[in-house]
Short mmCIF file of C-alpha atoms in Angstrom, two decimals:
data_model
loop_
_atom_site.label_atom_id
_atom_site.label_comp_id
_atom_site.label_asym_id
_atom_site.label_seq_id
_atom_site.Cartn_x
_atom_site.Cartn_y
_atom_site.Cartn_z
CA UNK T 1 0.00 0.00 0.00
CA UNK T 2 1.38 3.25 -0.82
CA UNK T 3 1.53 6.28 1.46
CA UNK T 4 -2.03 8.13 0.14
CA UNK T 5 -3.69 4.48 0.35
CA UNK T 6 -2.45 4.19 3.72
CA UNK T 7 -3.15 7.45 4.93
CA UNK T 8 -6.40 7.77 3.33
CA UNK T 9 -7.38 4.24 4.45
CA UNK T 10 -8.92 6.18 8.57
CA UNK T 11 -7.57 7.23 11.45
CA UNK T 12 -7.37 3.35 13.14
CA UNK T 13 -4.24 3.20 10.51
CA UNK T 14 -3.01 6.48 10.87
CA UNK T 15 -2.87 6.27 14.53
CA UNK T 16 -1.30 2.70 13.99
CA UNK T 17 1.37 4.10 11.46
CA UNK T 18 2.88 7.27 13.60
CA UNK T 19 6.17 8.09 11.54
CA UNK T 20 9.04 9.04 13.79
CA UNK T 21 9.92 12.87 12.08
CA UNK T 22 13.12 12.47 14.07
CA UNK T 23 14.32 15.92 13.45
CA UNK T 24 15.66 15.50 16.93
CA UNK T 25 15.52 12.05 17.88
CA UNK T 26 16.77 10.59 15.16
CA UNK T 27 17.21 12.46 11.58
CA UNK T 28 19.83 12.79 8.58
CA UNK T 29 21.40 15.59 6.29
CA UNK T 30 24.21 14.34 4.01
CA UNK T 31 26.36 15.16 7.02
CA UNK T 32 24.15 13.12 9.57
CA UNK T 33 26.39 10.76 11.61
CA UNK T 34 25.73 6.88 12.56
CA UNK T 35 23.05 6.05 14.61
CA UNK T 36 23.61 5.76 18.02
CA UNK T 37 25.00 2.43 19.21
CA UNK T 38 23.25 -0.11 21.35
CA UNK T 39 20.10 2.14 21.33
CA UNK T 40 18.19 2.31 24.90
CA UNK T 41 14.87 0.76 25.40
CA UNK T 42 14.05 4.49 26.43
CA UNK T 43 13.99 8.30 25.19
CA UNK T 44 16.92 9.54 24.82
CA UNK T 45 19.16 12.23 23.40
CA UNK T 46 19.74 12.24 19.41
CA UNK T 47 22.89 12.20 17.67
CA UNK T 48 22.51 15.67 16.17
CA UNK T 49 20.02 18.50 15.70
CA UNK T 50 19.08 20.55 12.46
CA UNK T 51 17.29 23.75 12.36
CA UNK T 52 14.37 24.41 9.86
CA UNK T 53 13.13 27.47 7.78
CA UNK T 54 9.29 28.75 7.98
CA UNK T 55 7.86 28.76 4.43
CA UNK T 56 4.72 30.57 4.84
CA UNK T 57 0.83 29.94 6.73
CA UNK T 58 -2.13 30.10 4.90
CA UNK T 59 -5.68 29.20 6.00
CA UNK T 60 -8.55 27.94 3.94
CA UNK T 61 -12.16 26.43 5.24
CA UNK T 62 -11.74 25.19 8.98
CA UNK T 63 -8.16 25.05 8.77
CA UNK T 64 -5.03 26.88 9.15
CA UNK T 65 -1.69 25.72 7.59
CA UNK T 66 2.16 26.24 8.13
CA UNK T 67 4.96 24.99 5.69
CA UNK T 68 8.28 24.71 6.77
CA UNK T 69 11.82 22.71 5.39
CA UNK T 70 15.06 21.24 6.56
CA UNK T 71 17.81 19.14 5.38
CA UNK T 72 16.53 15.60 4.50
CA UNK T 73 15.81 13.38 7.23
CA UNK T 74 16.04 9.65 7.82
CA UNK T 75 12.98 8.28 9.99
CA UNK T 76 10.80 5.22 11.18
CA UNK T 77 7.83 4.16 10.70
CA UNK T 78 6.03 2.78 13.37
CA UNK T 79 3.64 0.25 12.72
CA UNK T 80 1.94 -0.94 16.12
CA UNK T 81 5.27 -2.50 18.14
CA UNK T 82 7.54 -2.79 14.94
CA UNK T 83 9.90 0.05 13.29
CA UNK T 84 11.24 -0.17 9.65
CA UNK T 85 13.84 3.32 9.12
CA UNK T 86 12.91 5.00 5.80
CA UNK T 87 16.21 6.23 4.45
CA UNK T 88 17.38 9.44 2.65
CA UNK T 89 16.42 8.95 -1.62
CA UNK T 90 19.53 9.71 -3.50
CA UNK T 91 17.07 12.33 -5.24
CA UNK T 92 15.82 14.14 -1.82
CA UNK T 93 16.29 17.74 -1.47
CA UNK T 94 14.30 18.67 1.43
CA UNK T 95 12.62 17.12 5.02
CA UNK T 96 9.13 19.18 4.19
CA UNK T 97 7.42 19.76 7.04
CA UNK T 98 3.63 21.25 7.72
CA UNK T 99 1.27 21.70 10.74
CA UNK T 100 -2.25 22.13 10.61
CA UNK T 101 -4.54 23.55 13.36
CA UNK T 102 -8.40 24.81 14.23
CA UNK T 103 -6.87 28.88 13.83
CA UNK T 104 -10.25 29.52 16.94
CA UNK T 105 -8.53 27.57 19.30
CA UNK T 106 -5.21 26.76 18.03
CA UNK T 107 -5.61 22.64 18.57
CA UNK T 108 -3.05 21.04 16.34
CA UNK T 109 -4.98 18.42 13.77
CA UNK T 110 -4.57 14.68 13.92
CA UNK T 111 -6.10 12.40 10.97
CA UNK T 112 -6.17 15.18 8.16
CA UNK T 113 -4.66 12.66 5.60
CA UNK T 114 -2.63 15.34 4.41
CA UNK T 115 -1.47 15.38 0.90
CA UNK T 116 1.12 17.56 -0.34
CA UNK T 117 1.25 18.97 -3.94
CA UNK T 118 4.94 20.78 -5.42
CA UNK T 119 4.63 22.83 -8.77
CA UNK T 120 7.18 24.85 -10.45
CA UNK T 121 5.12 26.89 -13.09
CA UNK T 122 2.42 24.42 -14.18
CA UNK T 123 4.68 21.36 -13.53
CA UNK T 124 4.27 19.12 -11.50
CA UNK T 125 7.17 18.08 -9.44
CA UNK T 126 6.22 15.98 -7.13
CA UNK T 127 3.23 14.38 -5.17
CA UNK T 128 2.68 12.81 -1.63
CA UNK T 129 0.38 11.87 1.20
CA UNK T 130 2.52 12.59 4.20
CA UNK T 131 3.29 10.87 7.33
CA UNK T 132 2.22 12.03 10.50
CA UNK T 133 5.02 12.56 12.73
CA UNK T 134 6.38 13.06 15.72
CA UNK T 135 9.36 14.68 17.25
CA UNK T 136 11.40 16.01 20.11
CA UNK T 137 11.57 19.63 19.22
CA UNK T 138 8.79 19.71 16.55
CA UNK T 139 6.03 17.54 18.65
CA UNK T 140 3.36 15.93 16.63
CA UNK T 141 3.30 17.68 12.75
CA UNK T 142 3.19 15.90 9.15
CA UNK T 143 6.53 15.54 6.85
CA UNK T 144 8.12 13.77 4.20
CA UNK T 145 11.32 13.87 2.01
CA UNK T 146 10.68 15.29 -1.61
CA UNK T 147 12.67 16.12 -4.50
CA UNK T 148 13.07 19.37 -6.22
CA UNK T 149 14.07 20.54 -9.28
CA UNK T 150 16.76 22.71 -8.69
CA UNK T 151 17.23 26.12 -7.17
CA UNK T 152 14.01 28.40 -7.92
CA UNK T 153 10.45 29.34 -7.14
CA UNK T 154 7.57 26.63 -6.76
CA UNK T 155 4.02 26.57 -5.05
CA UNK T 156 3.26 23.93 -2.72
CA UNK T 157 -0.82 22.90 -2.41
CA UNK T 158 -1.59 21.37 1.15
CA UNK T 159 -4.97 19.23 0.98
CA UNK T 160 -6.83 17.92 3.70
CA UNK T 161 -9.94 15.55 3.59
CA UNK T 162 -12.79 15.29 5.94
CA UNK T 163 -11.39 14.48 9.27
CA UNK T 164 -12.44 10.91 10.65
CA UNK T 165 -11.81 11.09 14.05
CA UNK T 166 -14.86 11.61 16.18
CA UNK T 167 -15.47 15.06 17.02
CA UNK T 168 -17.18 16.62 20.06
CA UNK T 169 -18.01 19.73 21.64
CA UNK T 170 -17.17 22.43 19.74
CA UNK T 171 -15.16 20.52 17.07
CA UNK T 172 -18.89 18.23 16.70
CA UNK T 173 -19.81 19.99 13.35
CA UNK T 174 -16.64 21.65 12.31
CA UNK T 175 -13.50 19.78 10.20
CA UNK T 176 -16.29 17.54 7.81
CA UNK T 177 -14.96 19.11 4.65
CA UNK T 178 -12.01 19.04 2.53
CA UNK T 179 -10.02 22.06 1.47
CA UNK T 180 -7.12 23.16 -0.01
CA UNK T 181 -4.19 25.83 0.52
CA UNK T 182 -1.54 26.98 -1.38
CA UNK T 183 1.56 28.55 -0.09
CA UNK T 184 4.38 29.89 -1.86
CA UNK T 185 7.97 28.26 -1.81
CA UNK T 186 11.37 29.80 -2.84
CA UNK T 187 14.01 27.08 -2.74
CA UNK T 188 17.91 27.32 -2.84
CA UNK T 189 20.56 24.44 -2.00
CA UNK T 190 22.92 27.45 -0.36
CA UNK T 191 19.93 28.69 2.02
CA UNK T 192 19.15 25.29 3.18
CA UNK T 193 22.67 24.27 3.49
CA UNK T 194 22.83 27.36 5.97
CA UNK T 195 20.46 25.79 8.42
CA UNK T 196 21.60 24.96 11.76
CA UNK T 197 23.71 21.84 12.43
CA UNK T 198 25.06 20.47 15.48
CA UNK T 199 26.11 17.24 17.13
CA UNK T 200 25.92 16.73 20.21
CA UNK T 201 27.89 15.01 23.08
CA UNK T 202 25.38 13.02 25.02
CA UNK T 203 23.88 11.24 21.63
CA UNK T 204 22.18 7.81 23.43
CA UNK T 205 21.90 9.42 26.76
CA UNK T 206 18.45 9.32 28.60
CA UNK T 207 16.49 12.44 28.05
CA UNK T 208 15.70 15.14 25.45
CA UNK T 209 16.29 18.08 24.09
CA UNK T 210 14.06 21.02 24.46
CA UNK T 211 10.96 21.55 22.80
CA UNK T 212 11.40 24.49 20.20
CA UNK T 213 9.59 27.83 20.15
CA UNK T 214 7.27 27.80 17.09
CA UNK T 215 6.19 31.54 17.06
CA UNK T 216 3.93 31.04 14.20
CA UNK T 217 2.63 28.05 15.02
CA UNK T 218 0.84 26.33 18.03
CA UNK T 219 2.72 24.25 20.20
CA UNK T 220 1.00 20.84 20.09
CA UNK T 221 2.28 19.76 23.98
CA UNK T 222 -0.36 18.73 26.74
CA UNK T 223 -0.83 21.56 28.96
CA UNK T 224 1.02 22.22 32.40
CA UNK T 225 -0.95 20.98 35.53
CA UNK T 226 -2.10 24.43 36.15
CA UNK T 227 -3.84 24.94 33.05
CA UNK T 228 -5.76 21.33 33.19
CA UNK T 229 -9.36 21.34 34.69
CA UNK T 230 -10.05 19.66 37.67
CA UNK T 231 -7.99 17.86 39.95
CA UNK T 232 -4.56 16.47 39.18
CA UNK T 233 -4.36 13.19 41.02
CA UNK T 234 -0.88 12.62 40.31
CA UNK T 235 1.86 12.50 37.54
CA UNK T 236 3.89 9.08 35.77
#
């Protein structure tokens, strides 16, 4: 089954397929080094870190939409208790990233089925239904490695089908409908080769890093005990 099947297939698979965006736990430039050795049955720190560029937001029907890039990434799939890593393609350019959210509340959106469009002019470069992912410093967003055509200017269209996850509240009769954004992209090898990139020291350690500071974008964390209702009985 190929990615849109899968992703288009409900949320039962989605939820069952979680792809490990580990742009912090575990990703890859061309630079990226091994993989940690002897791996703990745990969290723990990655090898390296990368930074990532903002592309643009746009909004369209219930949604809102960000874009962002980094260097390409190597990542696993998660299928219930098993793992298979998806590589870097020897034609992948860029790790594209995107969030989507409910812009009223600023909820992050699970189970969009999220498929990304890339067109330079009127051509079509390339085509995917991405993986929802998650990661240290990111949390939960959607990504996948694409290929590009060179240094230039291309559009990307983000489309998002009715959501299948059951809905209540305020969210009962919203999120039924797909849409579709578009959001500009100008791409050069130079720029994203400028992105940050850093090893670090502690790679296979317990723990992990910090979660980033998305100004644009919701964070998609639980909320501290003192924002949850009621009473906390206690924490894991």
């Amino acid at each position: 089954m190929d990615r849109r099947s899968f992703l288009r297939a409900g949320s039962a698979g989605a939820l069952a397929a979680v792809a490990g965006c580990l742009g912090g736990l575990e990703t890859q430039s061309t630079r990226a080094p091994p993989l940690v050795e002897d791996r703990p049955d745990a969290v723990y720190y990655p090898t390296h870190l990368e930074g990532m560029e903002m592309v643009g937001m746009a909004e369209s029907g219930d949604y809102a939409f960000g874009l962002m890039y980094s260097y390409p990434h190597r990542f696993w799939n998660i299928n219930g208790s098993s793992g298979s890593m998806t590589p870097i393609g020897s034609d992948d350019d860029v790790h594209l990233m995107s969030a989507v959210w409910d812009p009223e509340t600023g909820m992050i959106l699970p189970d969009t089925g999220l498929t990304v469009e890339i067109y330079q002019g009127e051509s079509l470069v390339s085509q995917e239904a991405i993986y929802p992912m998650l990661s240290q410093p990111m949390g939960f967003h959607y990504g996948a490695n694409f290929g590009l055509d060179g240094d230039g200017d291309y559009r990307v269209v983000l489309s998002v089908g009715a959501m299948s996850t059951r809905r209540t509240g305020g969210f009962a009769d919203r999120f039924g409908e797909p849409t579709t954004a578009e959001i500009p992209f100008t791409y050069s090898q130079s720029a994203r080769d400028e992105l940050m990139y850093r090893t670090l020291d502690n790679a296979g350690d317990p723990g992990a890093v910090e979660p980033m500071a998305m100004e644009m974008i919701p964070d998609s964390l639980a909320p501290s005990e003192d924002e949850l209702p009621g009473t906390v009985r206690g924490a894991p």
